[in-house]
Short mmCIF file of C-alpha atoms and ligand atoms in Angstrom, two decimals:
data_model
loop_
_atom_site.label_atom_id
_atom_site.label_comp_id
_atom_site.label_asym_id
_atom_site.label_seq_id
_atom_site.Cartn_x
_atom_site.Cartn_y
_atom_site.Cartn_z
CA MET A 1 0.00 0.00 0.00
CA LEU A 2 1.21 3.50 -0.87
CA LEU A 3 1.71 5.48 2.36
CA ASP A 4 2.90 9.03 3.00
CA THR A 5 5.42 10.06 5.67
CA PHE A 6 2.70 9.77 8.35
CA GLN A 7 1.55 6.33 7.13
CA ARG A 8 -1.58 7.73 5.47
CA PRO A 9 -2.82 5.98 2.31
CA VAL A 10 -4.38 7.86 -0.62
CA LYS A 11 -8.07 6.95 -0.77
CA ASP A 12 -9.97 10.03 -1.91
CA LEU A 13 -9.46 12.32 -4.87
CA ARG A 14 -11.15 15.72 -5.04
CA ILE A 15 -11.22 17.07 -8.54
CA SER A 16 -11.85 20.73 -9.21
CA VAL A 17 -13.33 20.79 -12.70
CA THR A 18 -13.42 24.58 -13.03
CA ASP A 19 -12.26 27.60 -11.05
CA ARG A 20 -15.34 29.56 -12.18
CA CYS A 21 -18.37 30.18 -10.06
CA ASN A 22 -21.61 32.10 -10.44
CA PHE A 23 -21.64 32.90 -6.68
CA ARG A 24 -19.24 34.99 -4.64
CA CYS A 25 -19.67 33.46 -1.19
CA THR A 26 -18.06 35.83 1.28
CA TYR A 27 -16.13 33.05 3.03
CA CYS A 28 -14.80 31.57 -0.22
CA MET A 29 -14.60 34.11 -3.08
CA PRO A 30 -14.95 37.52 -1.46
CA LEU A 31 -13.68 39.51 -4.46
CA ASP A 32 -15.96 40.61 -7.29
CA ASP A 33 -13.55 39.87 -10.12
CA TYR A 34 -11.13 37.05 -10.64
CA ASP A 35 -8.65 36.25 -13.40
CA TRP A 36 -10.20 33.00 -14.58
CA LEU A 37 -8.07 30.28 -16.04
CA ALA A 38 -8.09 30.19 -19.84
CA LYS A 39 -9.98 27.24 -21.29
CA SER A 40 -6.76 25.79 -22.70
CA GLU A 41 -5.28 25.72 -19.17
CA ILE A 42 -8.04 23.51 -17.84
CA LEU A 43 -7.75 19.74 -17.96
CA THR A 44 -10.00 18.07 -20.50
CA PHE A 45 -12.39 15.32 -19.39
CA GLU A 46 -10.09 12.80 -21.07
CA GLU A 47 -7.09 14.07 -19.11
CA ILE A 48 -9.03 14.02 -15.84
CA THR A 49 -10.28 10.49 -16.48
CA ARG A 50 -6.78 9.27 -17.30
CA LEU A 51 -5.40 10.68 -14.05
CA ALA A 52 -8.37 9.35 -12.07
CA ARG A 53 -7.72 5.86 -13.42
CA LEU A 54 -4.09 6.08 -12.31
CA PHE A 55 -5.09 7.31 -8.85
CA VAL A 56 -7.47 4.35 -8.53
CA GLN A 57 -4.50 2.06 -9.25
CA LEU A 58 -2.73 3.68 -6.29
CA GLY A 59 -5.65 3.12 -3.89
CA VAL A 60 -8.22 5.86 -4.52
CA GLU A 61 -11.75 4.56 -3.91
CA LYS A 62 -13.76 7.78 -3.90
CA ILE A 63 -13.86 10.80 -6.18
CA ARG A 64 -15.57 14.09 -5.43
CA LEU A 65 -16.20 16.59 -8.23
CA THR A 66 -16.01 20.15 -7.04
CA GLY A 67 -14.73 23.60 -8.00
CA GLY A 68 -15.45 26.55 -8.34
CA GLU A 69 -18.96 25.54 -9.25
CA PRO A 70 -18.70 22.14 -10.97
CA LEU A 71 -22.06 22.53 -12.72
CA ALA A 72 -20.63 25.61 -14.45
CA ARG A 73 -18.49 23.19 -16.47
CA ARG A 74 -20.38 22.34 -19.61
CA ASP A 75 -21.45 18.70 -20.12
CA LEU A 76 -20.20 17.61 -16.71
CA GLU A 77 -22.34 14.50 -17.06
CA ARG A 78 -19.89 13.29 -19.74
CA LEU A 79 -17.14 13.27 -17.13
CA VAL A 80 -19.40 11.54 -14.60
CA ALA A 81 -20.12 8.82 -17.16
CA SER A 82 -16.47 8.18 -17.96
CA LEU A 83 -15.45 8.18 -14.28
CA SER A 84 -18.31 5.78 -13.51
CA ALA A 85 -16.75 3.30 -15.93
CA ILE A 86 -13.45 3.10 -13.98
CA ASP A 87 -12.97 -0.34 -12.45
CA GLY A 88 -12.28 -0.26 -8.73
CA LEU A 89 -13.78 3.18 -8.11
CA ARG A 90 -16.45 2.69 -5.45
CA ASP A 91 -17.98 6.13 -5.22
CA ILE A 92 -18.41 9.40 -7.11
CA CYS A 93 -19.92 12.44 -5.45
CA LEU A 94 -20.57 16.03 -6.50
CA THR A 95 -20.42 19.15 -4.34
CA THR A 96 -22.46 21.97 -5.85
CA ASN A 97 -23.99 25.29 -4.90
CA GLY A 98 -27.20 23.83 -6.36
CA SER A 99 -28.12 26.89 -8.40
CA THR A 100 -28.52 24.92 -11.65
CA LEU A 101 -29.11 21.50 -10.14
CA ALA A 102 -32.81 21.49 -11.01
CA GLU A 103 -31.86 21.53 -14.71
CA LYS A 104 -29.03 19.01 -14.38
CA ALA A 105 -30.25 16.45 -11.85
CA ALA A 106 -31.76 14.04 -14.38
CA VAL A 107 -28.76 13.92 -16.76
CA LEU A 108 -26.33 13.54 -13.85
CA LYS A 109 -28.37 10.62 -12.50
CA ALA A 110 -28.49 9.00 -15.92
CA ALA A 111 -24.70 9.38 -16.19
CA GLY A 112 -24.19 7.34 -13.01
CA LEU A 113 -24.01 9.90 -10.20
CA ARG A 114 -25.75 8.59 -7.08
CA ARG A 115 -25.10 11.14 -4.36
CA ILE A 116 -24.82 14.90 -4.09
CA ASN A 117 -23.76 17.54 -1.57
CA VAL A 118 -25.46 20.92 -1.86
CA SER A 119 -24.13 23.98 -0.05
CA LEU A 120 -26.82 25.90 1.80
CA ASP A 121 -25.96 28.29 4.61
CA SER A 122 -29.25 30.09 5.13
CA LEU A 123 -32.97 29.59 4.60
CA LYS A 124 -33.62 33.33 4.59
CA PRO A 125 -33.66 34.64 0.99
CA ASP A 126 -32.09 38.03 1.84
CA ARG A 127 -29.38 36.56 3.98
CA PHE A 128 -28.70 33.85 1.41
CA ARG A 129 -28.19 36.60 -1.14
CA GLN A 130 -25.87 38.50 1.21
CA ILE A 131 -23.70 35.44 1.86
CA THR A 132 -23.48 34.33 -1.77
CA LYS A 133 -23.71 37.88 -3.16
CA ARG A 134 -25.46 36.55 -6.29
CA GLY A 135 -27.43 33.50 -5.23
CA ASP A 136 -31.17 32.93 -5.42
CA LEU A 137 -32.30 30.69 -2.55
CA LYS A 138 -35.34 29.47 -4.46
CA LYS A 139 -33.22 28.01 -7.24
CA VAL A 140 -31.07 26.12 -4.76
CA LEU A 141 -34.11 24.71 -2.96
CA ASN A 142 -35.56 23.69 -6.34
CA GLY A 143 -32.27 21.96 -7.06
CA LEU A 144 -32.40 20.05 -3.77
CA PHE A 145 -35.96 18.88 -4.42
CA ALA A 146 -35.16 17.95 -8.02
CA ALA A 147 -32.28 15.79 -6.74
CA LYS A 148 -34.66 14.15 -4.28
CA GLU A 149 -37.16 13.46 -7.03
CA GLN A 150 -34.42 11.82 -9.11
CA GLY A 151 -33.67 9.48 -6.21
CA PHE A 152 -30.18 10.71 -5.30
CA SER A 153 -29.17 9.23 -1.95
CA PRO A 154 -27.83 10.57 0.25
CA ILE A 155 -28.39 14.23 -0.49
CA LYS A 156 -26.29 16.20 1.96
CA ILE A 157 -26.56 19.85 2.84
CA ASN A 158 -23.24 21.56 3.60
CA ALA A 159 -23.62 24.61 5.85
CA VAL A 160 -20.70 26.83 6.81
CA ILE A 161 -21.51 28.53 10.11
CA GLU A 162 -19.96 31.95 10.76
CA ARG A 163 -20.52 33.88 13.96
CA GLY A 164 -22.76 36.89 13.52
CA VAL A 165 -23.72 35.76 10.03
CA ASN A 166 -25.88 32.62 10.29
CA ASP A 167 -25.22 31.06 13.70
CA ASP A 168 -28.84 31.77 14.63
CA GLU A 169 -30.02 29.38 11.89
CA ILE A 170 -28.43 26.14 13.10
CA ILE A 171 -31.71 24.76 14.46
CA ASP A 172 -33.71 25.89 11.41
CA LEU A 173 -31.26 24.19 9.06
CA VAL A 174 -31.46 20.97 11.09
CA ALA A 175 -35.28 21.11 11.16
CA PHE A 176 -35.35 21.66 7.39
CA SER A 177 -33.03 18.74 6.70
CA ARG A 178 -34.98 16.42 9.03
CA GLU A 179 -38.29 17.42 7.50
CA HIS A 180 -37.14 16.58 3.98
CA GLY A 181 -34.88 13.61 4.72
CA PHE A 182 -31.64 15.37 3.77
CA ALA A 183 -28.39 14.68 5.60
CA ILE A 184 -26.63 17.77 6.93
CA ARG A 185 -23.00 18.63 7.61
CA PHE A 186 -22.07 21.79 9.44
CA ILE A 187 -18.62 23.12 8.57
CA GLU A 188 -16.49 25.29 10.82
CA PHE A 189 -15.52 28.52 9.07
CA MET A 190 -11.98 27.96 7.76
CA ASP A 191 -9.14 30.22 6.67
CA VAL A 192 -9.11 28.98 3.08
CA GLY A 193 -7.45 31.06 0.39
CA ASN A 194 -6.04 34.50 1.13
CA ALA A 195 -8.93 36.94 1.08
CA ASN A 196 -11.77 35.69 3.26
CA HIS A 197 -10.94 37.85 6.33
CA TRP A 198 -10.89 34.84 8.61
CA GLN A 199 -10.58 35.54 12.30
CA SER A 200 -10.74 32.93 15.02
CA ASP A 201 -13.61 34.73 16.79
CA LYS A 202 -15.81 34.18 13.71
CA ILE A 203 -15.62 30.41 14.15
CA VAL A 204 -18.55 28.63 15.69
CA SER A 205 -16.90 25.51 17.05
CA LYS A 206 -18.17 21.96 16.63
CA GLN A 207 -18.76 21.83 20.37
CA GLU A 208 -20.97 24.90 20.21
CA ILE A 209 -22.86 23.67 17.13
CA ILE A 210 -23.59 20.30 18.78
CA HIS A 211 -24.60 21.99 22.02
CA THR A 212 -27.08 24.19 20.14
CA ILE A 213 -28.59 21.24 18.24
CA ASN A 214 -28.84 19.17 21.42
CA THR A 215 -31.10 21.76 23.03
CA ARG A 216 -33.77 20.94 20.45
CA PHE A 217 -32.83 17.65 18.77
CA PRO A 218 -30.77 15.45 21.12
CA LEU A 219 -27.92 13.68 19.34
CA GLN A 220 -25.83 10.61 19.88
CA GLU A 221 -22.29 10.51 18.49
CA ILE A 222 -21.45 7.83 15.91
CA GLY A 223 -17.92 8.94 15.00
CA ARG A 224 -16.05 9.31 11.72
CA LYS A 225 -17.29 7.10 8.88
CA GLY A 226 -14.58 4.60 7.98
CA GLY A 227 -12.44 6.16 10.73
CA ASN A 228 -11.06 8.79 8.35
CA ALA A 229 -13.99 10.95 7.20
CA PRO A 230 -13.66 14.70 7.80
CA SER A 231 -17.05 14.77 9.50
CA VAL A 232 -17.83 13.51 12.99
CA ASP A 233 -21.32 12.04 12.57
CA TYR A 234 -24.30 11.84 14.92
CA GLN A 235 -27.73 10.29 14.89
CA TYR A 236 -30.95 11.69 16.29
CA VAL A 237 -31.91 10.14 19.61
CA ASP A 238 -35.58 10.25 18.56
CA GLY A 239 -34.77 7.95 15.63
CA ALA A 240 -35.53 10.49 12.89
CA GLY A 241 -33.90 9.69 9.58
CA GLY A 242 -31.28 11.83 7.84
CA ASP A 243 -27.90 11.88 9.47
CA ILE A 244 -26.02 14.87 10.79
CA GLY A 245 -22.37 15.74 11.35
CA VAL A 246 -19.81 18.48 11.84
CA ILE A 247 -16.56 19.06 9.97
CA ALA A 248 -14.31 20.64 12.57
CA SER A 249 -11.13 21.35 10.68
CA ILE A 250 -10.22 24.16 13.08
CA THR A 251 -11.05 22.88 16.56
CA GLU A 252 -10.67 19.11 16.02
CA PRO A 253 -8.26 18.67 13.11
CA PHE A 254 -8.21 15.32 11.39
CA CYS A 255 -4.85 15.58 9.59
CA SER A 256 -3.60 12.33 11.10
CA SER A 257 -6.25 10.37 9.18
CA CYS A 258 -6.40 12.53 6.03
CA THR A 259 -6.35 10.36 2.92
CA ARG A 260 -7.33 13.09 0.43
CA ALA A 261 -5.48 14.21 -2.68
CA ARG A 262 -6.66 17.18 -4.71
CA LEU A 263 -6.45 17.92 -8.40
CA THR A 264 -6.85 21.56 -9.41
CA ALA A 265 -8.75 22.56 -12.53
CA ASP A 266 -5.42 23.34 -14.23
CA GLY A 267 -3.92 19.98 -13.37
CA ARG A 268 -1.89 20.50 -10.22
CA LEU A 269 -1.75 17.73 -7.66
CA VAL A 270 -2.15 19.22 -4.19
CA THR A 271 -1.81 17.22 -0.99
CA CYS A 272 -3.54 19.57 1.50
CA LEU A 273 -6.47 22.01 1.44
CA PHE A 274 -4.18 24.65 2.92
CA ALA A 275 -1.20 24.07 0.65
CA ASN A 276 0.53 26.92 -1.16
CA THR A 277 1.82 24.88 -4.06
CA GLY A 278 1.04 21.84 -6.16
CA HIS A 279 2.75 19.47 -8.54
CA ASN A 280 2.08 20.31 -12.20
CA LEU A 281 0.71 17.14 -13.80
CA LYS A 282 -0.67 18.91 -16.86
CA VAL A 283 2.77 19.53 -18.38
CA LEU A 284 3.57 15.87 -17.92
CA LEU A 285 0.27 14.72 -19.48
CA ARG A 286 0.60 17.11 -22.39
CA GLY A 287 4.30 16.35 -22.76
CA GLY A 288 3.42 12.75 -23.65
CA MET A 289 4.47 10.98 -20.44
CA THR A 290 3.50 7.31 -20.26
CA ASP A 291 1.12 5.92 -17.63
CA GLU A 292 4.01 4.07 -15.93
CA LYS A 293 6.05 7.25 -15.59
CA LEU A 294 3.01 9.22 -14.41
CA LEU A 295 2.34 6.57 -11.77
CA ASP A 296 5.95 6.97 -10.58
CA VAL A 297 5.41 10.73 -10.23
CA LEU A 298 2.14 10.31 -8.30
CA ARG A 299 3.77 7.73 -6.03
CA SER A 300 6.75 9.94 -5.35
CA VAL A 301 4.57 12.99 -4.50
CA TRP A 302 2.45 10.94 -2.10
CA LEU A 303 5.46 9.21 -0.49
CA GLN A 304 6.90 12.64 0.37
CA ARG A 305 3.61 14.06 1.71
CA LYS A 306 3.98 15.52 5.17
CA ASP A 307 1.09 18.02 5.40
CA ARG A 308 -0.61 18.50 8.76
CA TYR A 309 -1.65 22.13 8.43
CA SER A 310 -4.77 22.10 10.62
CA GLU A 311 -2.93 20.42 13.49
CA GLU A 312 -0.18 23.05 13.23
CA ARG A 313 -2.80 25.82 13.13
CA LEU A 314 -4.48 24.50 16.27
CA ALA A 315 -1.13 24.40 18.06
CA ALA A 316 -0.45 28.00 16.93
CA LEU A 317 -3.92 29.14 18.02
CA HIS A 318 -3.17 27.79 21.51
CA SER A 319 0.35 29.27 21.61
CA ALA A 320 1.46 32.58 23.08
CA THR A 321 2.15 34.06 19.63
CA GLY A 322 -1.20 32.94 18.20
CA TYR A 323 -2.02 32.28 14.54
CA ASP A 324 -2.12 34.85 11.77
CA PRO A 325 -3.61 33.47 8.52
CA LYS A 326 -2.00 36.30 6.55
CA GLU A 327 1.41 34.78 7.25
CA HIS A 328 0.43 31.65 5.32
CA LYS A 329 -0.10 32.10 1.59
CA LYS A 330 -2.44 29.43 0.24
CA ILE A 331 -3.93 28.30 -3.05
CA GLU A 332 -7.44 29.79 -3.42
CA MET A 333 -10.33 27.45 -2.57
CA ILE A 334 -11.86 27.85 -6.04
CA SER A 335 -8.85 26.34 -7.76
CA LEU A 336 -8.42 23.71 -5.10
CA GLY A 337 -11.89 22.36 -4.64
CA GLY A 338 -13.34 22.25 -1.15
C1 LIG B 1 -15.41 25.57 -2.56
S1 LIG B 1 -17.03 24.89 -2.63
C2 LIG B 1 -17.03 24.22 -4.27
C3 LIG B 1 -18.28 23.53 -4.68
C4 LIG B 1 -19.54 24.36 -4.87
N1 LIG B 1 -19.31 25.59 -5.52
C5 LIG B 1 -20.23 24.58 -3.54
O1 LIG B 1 -20.33 25.69 -3.09
O2 LIG B 1 -20.69 23.57 -2.98
C6 LIG B 1 -16.97 23.42 -1.64
C7 LIG B 1 -17.36 23.58 -0.20
O3 LIG B 1 -16.41 24.38 0.46
C8 LIG B 1 -17.08 25.14 1.43
N2 LIG B 1 -16.28 26.30 1.81
C9 LIG B 1 -15.85 27.30 1.02
N3 LIG B 1 -15.16 28.22 1.72
C10 LIG B 1 -15.16 27.78 3.02
C11 LIG B 1 -14.62 28.31 4.23
N4 LIG B 1 -13.94 29.45 4.28
N5 LIG B 1 -14.81 27.60 5.36
C12 LIG B 1 -15.49 26.42 5.34
N6 LIG B 1 -16.01 25.88 4.22
C13 LIG B 1 -15.86 26.55 3.06
C14 LIG B 1 -18.37 25.52 0.73
O4 LIG B 1 -19.36 25.90 1.62
C15 LIG B 1 -18.71 24.24 0.00
O5 LIG B 1 -19.54 23.42 0.80
S1 LIG B 2 -18.49 28.12 -1.89
FE1 LIG B 2 -18.97 27.26 -3.88
S2 LIG B 2 -20.65 28.57 -4.57
FE2 LIG B 2 -19.67 29.70 -2.99
S3 LIG B 2 -18.18 31.01 -4.04
FE3 LIG B 2 -17.12 29.13 -3.35
S4 LIG B 2 -17.17 27.83 -5.12
FE4 LIG B 2 -18.77 29.40 -5.42
#
């Protein structure tokens, strides 16, 4: 088995299929204008599928398509179909802002996609618009219900909770997900990229989120799925369906069990969400490198992997000097894929 310097295997691949997005979520893409990658810079579906097949040979079992907004990439269902045909790949998932999901749910299902994560941080139309700057809540809700109608399972809501922004909606989001049979994952506000004005006092910790939910919907902890999932999961004590969890990258880092590799839209292999650099695979692909040689490169990058950023951040947060995100230049979330 291929293991990195901390004995972690590579099991998950997150593929950013585009850096573009029709939203400007304040915690992710706070600027109005971005210099988008040129089309020629972005990996083709054939290039992505070739790399995905090689990663599966090295141990990857799950692929998540993300971005930017993955549904902004034209004909994404073609990629889903070719990834679905890879032997040994157990699971393909999509993380989307849901704004065009109502139109795409049927073709994605037909292409072989079975489960979907939809980001939804507020059920109040005005607030939703403020957070996303351009989003229309109704369209996202329509997307969620269209996915349900198509039989996607599970459908998970991802909600980033930021103090003073939407921390008063934790219970409402849980009630909504329970009512409609959606799973829900709360995400601690993270210092991704370089422009999201992250401050530690804006975090609502996992402990606080669980405490709030417990006051209305008592929970019982299940733990991390497979022992290495980012989310700590819970079930409702009253037996209601739809599971619930929290991704606590800040207060309970899970670096020691992180098995995720990331491929940027322009073909860089990145070994941590908070990395500042990646390994350029596109030049190798386009330079005519054979599969055997490419496998050697992937192996060598993973063997040298020593990222444990969130554990280091937690130690810094607890230290006398503290933690200043501005001292750590990172790749933007939109190119990395969340
Ligand atoms: C970068 S987005 C890409 C996929 C798609 N556009 C979406 O919004 O679902 C992936 C996930 O990252 C989350 N995310 C983005 N910035 C974040 C931040 N600063 N802290 C925590 N989660 C963040 C989003 O909420 C979303 O669930
Ligand atoms: S979180 Fe998703 S929808 Fe929001 S700006 Fe980032 S990529 Fe776009």
